[in-house]
Short mmCIF file of C-alpha atoms in Angstrom, two decimals:
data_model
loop_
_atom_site.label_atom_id
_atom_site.label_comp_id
_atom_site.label_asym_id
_atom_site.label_seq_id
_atom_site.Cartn_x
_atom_site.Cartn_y
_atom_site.Cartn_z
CA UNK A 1 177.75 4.41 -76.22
CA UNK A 2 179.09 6.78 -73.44
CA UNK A 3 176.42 8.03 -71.73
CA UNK A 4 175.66 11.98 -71.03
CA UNK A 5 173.66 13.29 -68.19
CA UNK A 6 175.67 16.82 -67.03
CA UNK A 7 178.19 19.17 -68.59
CA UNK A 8 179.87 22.35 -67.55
CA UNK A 9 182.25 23.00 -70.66
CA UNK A 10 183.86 25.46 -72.95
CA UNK A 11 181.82 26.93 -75.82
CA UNK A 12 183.23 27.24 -79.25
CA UNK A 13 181.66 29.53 -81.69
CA UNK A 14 181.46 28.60 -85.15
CA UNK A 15 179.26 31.76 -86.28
CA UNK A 16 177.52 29.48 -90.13
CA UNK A 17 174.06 28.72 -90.96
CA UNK A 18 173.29 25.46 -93.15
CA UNK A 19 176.68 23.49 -92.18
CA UNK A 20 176.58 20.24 -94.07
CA UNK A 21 177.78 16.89 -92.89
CA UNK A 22 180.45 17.02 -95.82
CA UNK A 23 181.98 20.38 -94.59
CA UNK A 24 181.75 18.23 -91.12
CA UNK A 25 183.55 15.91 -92.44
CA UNK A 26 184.57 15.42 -96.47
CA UNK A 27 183.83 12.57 -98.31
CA UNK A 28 187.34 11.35 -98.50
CA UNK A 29 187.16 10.47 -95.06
CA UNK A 30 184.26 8.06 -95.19
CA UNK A 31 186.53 5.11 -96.42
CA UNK A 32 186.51 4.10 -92.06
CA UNK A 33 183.86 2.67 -90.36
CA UNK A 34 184.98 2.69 -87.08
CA UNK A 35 183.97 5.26 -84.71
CA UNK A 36 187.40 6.34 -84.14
CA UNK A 37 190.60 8.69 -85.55
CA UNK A 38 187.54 11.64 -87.13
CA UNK A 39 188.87 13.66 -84.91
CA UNK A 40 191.84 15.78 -86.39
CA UNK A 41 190.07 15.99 -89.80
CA UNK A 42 187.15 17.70 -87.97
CA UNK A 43 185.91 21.01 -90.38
CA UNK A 44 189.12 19.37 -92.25
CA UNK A 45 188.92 21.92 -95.88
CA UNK A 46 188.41 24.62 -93.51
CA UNK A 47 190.95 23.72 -90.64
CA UNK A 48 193.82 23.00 -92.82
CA UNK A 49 195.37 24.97 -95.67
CA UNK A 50 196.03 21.75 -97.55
CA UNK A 51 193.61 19.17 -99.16
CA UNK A 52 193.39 16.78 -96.24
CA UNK A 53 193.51 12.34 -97.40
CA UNK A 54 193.09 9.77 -95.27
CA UNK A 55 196.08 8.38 -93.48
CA UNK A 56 197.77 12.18 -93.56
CA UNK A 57 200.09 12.97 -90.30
CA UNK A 58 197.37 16.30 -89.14
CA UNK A 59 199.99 17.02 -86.92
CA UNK A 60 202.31 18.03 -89.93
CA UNK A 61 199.95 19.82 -92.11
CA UNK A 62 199.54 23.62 -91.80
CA UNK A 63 196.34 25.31 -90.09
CA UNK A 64 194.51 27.54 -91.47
CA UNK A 65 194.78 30.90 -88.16
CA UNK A 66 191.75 32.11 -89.17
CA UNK A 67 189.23 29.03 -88.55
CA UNK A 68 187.55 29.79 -84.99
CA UNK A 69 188.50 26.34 -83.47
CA UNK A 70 192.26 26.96 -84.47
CA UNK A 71 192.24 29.50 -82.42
CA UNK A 72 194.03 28.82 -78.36
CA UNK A 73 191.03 30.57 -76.80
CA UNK A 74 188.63 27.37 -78.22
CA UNK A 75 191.17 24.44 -77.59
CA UNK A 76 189.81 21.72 -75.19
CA UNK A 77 185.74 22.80 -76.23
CA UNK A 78 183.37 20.64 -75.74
CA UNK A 79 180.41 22.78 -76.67
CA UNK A 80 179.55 23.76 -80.08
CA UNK A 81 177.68 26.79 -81.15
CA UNK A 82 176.14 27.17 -84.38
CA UNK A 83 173.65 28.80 -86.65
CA UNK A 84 170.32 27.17 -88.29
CA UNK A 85 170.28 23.99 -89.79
CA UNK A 86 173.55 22.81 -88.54
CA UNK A 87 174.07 19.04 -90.00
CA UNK A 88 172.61 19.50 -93.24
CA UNK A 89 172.87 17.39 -96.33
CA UNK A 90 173.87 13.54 -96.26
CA UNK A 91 173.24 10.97 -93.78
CA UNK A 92 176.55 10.17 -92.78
CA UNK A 93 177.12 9.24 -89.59
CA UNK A 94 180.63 10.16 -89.99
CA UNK A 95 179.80 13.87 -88.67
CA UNK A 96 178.69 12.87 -85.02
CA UNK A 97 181.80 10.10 -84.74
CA UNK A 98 184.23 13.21 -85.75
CA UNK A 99 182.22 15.85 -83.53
CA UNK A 100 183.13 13.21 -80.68
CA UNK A 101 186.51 12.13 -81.46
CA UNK A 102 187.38 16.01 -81.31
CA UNK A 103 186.10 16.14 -77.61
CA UNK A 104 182.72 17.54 -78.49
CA UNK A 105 179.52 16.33 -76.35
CA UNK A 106 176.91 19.10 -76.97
CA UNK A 107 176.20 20.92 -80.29
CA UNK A 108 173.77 23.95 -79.56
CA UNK A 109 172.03 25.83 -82.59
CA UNK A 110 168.38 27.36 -83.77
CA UNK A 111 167.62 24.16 -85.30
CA UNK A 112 169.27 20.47 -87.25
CA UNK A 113 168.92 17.81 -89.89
CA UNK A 114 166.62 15.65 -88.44
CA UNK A 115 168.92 12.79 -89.46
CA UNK A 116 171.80 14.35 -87.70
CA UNK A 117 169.91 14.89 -85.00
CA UNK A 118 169.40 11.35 -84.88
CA UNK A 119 172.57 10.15 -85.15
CA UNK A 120 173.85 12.70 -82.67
CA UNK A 121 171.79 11.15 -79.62
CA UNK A 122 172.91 7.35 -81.12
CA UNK A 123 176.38 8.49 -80.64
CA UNK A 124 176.34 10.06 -77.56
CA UNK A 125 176.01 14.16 -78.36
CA UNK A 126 173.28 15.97 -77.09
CA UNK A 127 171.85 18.35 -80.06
CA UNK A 128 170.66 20.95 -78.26
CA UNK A 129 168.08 23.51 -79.82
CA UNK A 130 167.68 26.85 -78.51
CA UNK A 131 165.89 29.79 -80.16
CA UNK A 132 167.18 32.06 -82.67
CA UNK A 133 167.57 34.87 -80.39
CA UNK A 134 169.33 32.95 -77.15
CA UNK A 135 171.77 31.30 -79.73
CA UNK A 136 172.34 34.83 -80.80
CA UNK A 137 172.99 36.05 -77.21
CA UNK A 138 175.26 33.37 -76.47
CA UNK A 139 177.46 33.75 -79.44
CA UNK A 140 178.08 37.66 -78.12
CA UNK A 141 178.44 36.62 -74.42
CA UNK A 142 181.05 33.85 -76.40
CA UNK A 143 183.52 36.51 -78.39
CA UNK A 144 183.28 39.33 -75.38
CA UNK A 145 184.44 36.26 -72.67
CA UNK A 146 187.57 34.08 -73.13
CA UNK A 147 186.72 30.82 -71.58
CA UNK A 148 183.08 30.88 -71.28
CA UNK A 149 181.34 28.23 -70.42
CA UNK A 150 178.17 26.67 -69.87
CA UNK A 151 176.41 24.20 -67.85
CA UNK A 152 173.97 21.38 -69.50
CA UNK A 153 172.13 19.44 -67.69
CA UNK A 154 170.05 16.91 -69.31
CA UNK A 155 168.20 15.23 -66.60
CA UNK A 156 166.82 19.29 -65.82
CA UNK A 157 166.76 20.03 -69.90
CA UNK A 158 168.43 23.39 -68.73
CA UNK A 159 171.35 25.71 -69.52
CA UNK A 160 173.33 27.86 -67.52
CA UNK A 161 175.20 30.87 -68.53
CA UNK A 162 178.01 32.28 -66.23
CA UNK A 163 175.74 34.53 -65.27
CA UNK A 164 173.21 32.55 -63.74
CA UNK A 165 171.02 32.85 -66.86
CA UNK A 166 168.87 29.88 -67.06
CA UNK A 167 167.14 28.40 -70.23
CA UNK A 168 165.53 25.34 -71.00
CA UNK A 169 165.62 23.25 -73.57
CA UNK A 170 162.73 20.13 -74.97
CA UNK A 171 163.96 16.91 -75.81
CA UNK A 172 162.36 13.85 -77.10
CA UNK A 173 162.02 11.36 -74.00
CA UNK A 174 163.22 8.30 -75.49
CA UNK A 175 166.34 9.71 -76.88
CA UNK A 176 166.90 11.59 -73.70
CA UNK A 177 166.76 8.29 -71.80
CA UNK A 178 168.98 6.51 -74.59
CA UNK A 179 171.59 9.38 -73.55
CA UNK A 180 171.11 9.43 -70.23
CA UNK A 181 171.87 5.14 -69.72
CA UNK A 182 174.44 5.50 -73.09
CA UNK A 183 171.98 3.11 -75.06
CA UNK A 184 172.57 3.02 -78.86
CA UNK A 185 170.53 0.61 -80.98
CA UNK A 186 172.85 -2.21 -79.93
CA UNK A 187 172.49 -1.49 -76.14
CA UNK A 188 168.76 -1.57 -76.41
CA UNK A 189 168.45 -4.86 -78.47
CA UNK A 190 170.85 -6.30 -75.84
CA UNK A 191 168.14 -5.72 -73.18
CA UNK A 192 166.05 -8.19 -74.98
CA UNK A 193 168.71 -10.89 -74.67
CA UNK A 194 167.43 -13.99 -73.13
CA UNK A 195 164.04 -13.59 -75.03
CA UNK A 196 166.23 -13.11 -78.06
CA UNK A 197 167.36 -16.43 -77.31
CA UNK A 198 164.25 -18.00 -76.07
CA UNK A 199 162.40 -16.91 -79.43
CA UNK A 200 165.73 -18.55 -81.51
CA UNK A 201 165.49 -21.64 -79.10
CA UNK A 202 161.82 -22.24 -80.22
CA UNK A 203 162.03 -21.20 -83.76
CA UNK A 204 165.18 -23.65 -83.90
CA UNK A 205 162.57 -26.74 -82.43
CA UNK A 206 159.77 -26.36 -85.34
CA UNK A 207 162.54 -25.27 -88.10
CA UNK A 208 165.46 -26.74 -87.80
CA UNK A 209 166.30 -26.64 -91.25
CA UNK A 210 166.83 -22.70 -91.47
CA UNK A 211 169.58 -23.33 -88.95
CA UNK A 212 171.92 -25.43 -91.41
#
């Protein structure tokens, strides 16, 4: 997992409450497993103007101009802003690999699915919760400020406007660490190697037989 610590990027507003993981990214995606290629069919029923399948050239299909991330202004964002409850619905873990493919390393809103939440910080995105009224602030700073930006800094669990406005954020320590050494589940069994292997080693001298 790529590992976050620090962020100064460009915010993209996407101005919903209650965004589900299938609006994230539809079912008919889900076929994949790999991490990879979520990207372009990102928001896909409301980026496109077409039904979007699997395997379709995105490059070809037409845009829908009045989506917010379709927009020039928003191109190249790595921060997303949303309402309350962003991440919503199923489990899929789908919606973080897209959310990255697209470029996107912080999502900030009033509150998420605990489940995406989760599977953010496994997949290196920092879900960022703010309160009701800063997330409200932000998204007018946002529309009255082409290329805003913020700065996220994990290790500090603060936010900078480009105003100097500082506000801070809590996180849960373990996942903060996870994101701040890019450990997913894998990484952190891996630390646990050689005992791993003395435990097997051992288990293989009394048992043999559950070894073939």
């Amino acid at each position: 997992m790529q590992a976050f610590s620090h962020l100064n990027g460009l915010v993209a507003p996407l101005d919903r409450s209650n965004i589900d993981t299938d609006a994230i990214i539809p079912k008919q995606f889900l076929k994949s497993i790999k991490r990879t290629g979520f990207g372009p069919n990102l928001f896909d029923e409301w980026r496109y103007l077409d039904h979007g399948e699997i395997g379709m050239d995105c490059s070809k299909r037409p845009l829908n101009p009045d989506f917010v991330l379709n927009q020039p202004r928003y191109q190249g964002a790595q921060i997303l802003l949303a309402r309350e409850n962003f991440g919503c619905g199923s489990s899929r873990e789908h919606a973080p690999w897209a959310l990255f493919d697209a470029g996107f390393r912080v999502v900030v809103a009033p509150s998420f699915a605990d489940i995406f939440a989760n599977n953010c910080f496994k997949n290196g995105i920092l879900p960022l919760v703010l309160s009701v009224e800063t997330v409200a602030s932000l998204f007018a700073e946002v529309d009255a400020t082409p290329g805003y930006r913020l700065t996220v800094d994990l290790e500090k669990q603060q936010v900078t406007t480009p105003a100097g406005t500082l506000f801070e954020f809590a996180v849960d320590a373990f996942r903060k660490k996870c994101l701040l050494e890019g450990l997913d589940d894998i990484s952190l069994t891996l630390q646990y190697v050689e005992e791993i292997k003395s435990f097997e080693a051992k288990k293989k001298g009394k048992e043999p037989w559950l070894f073939g």
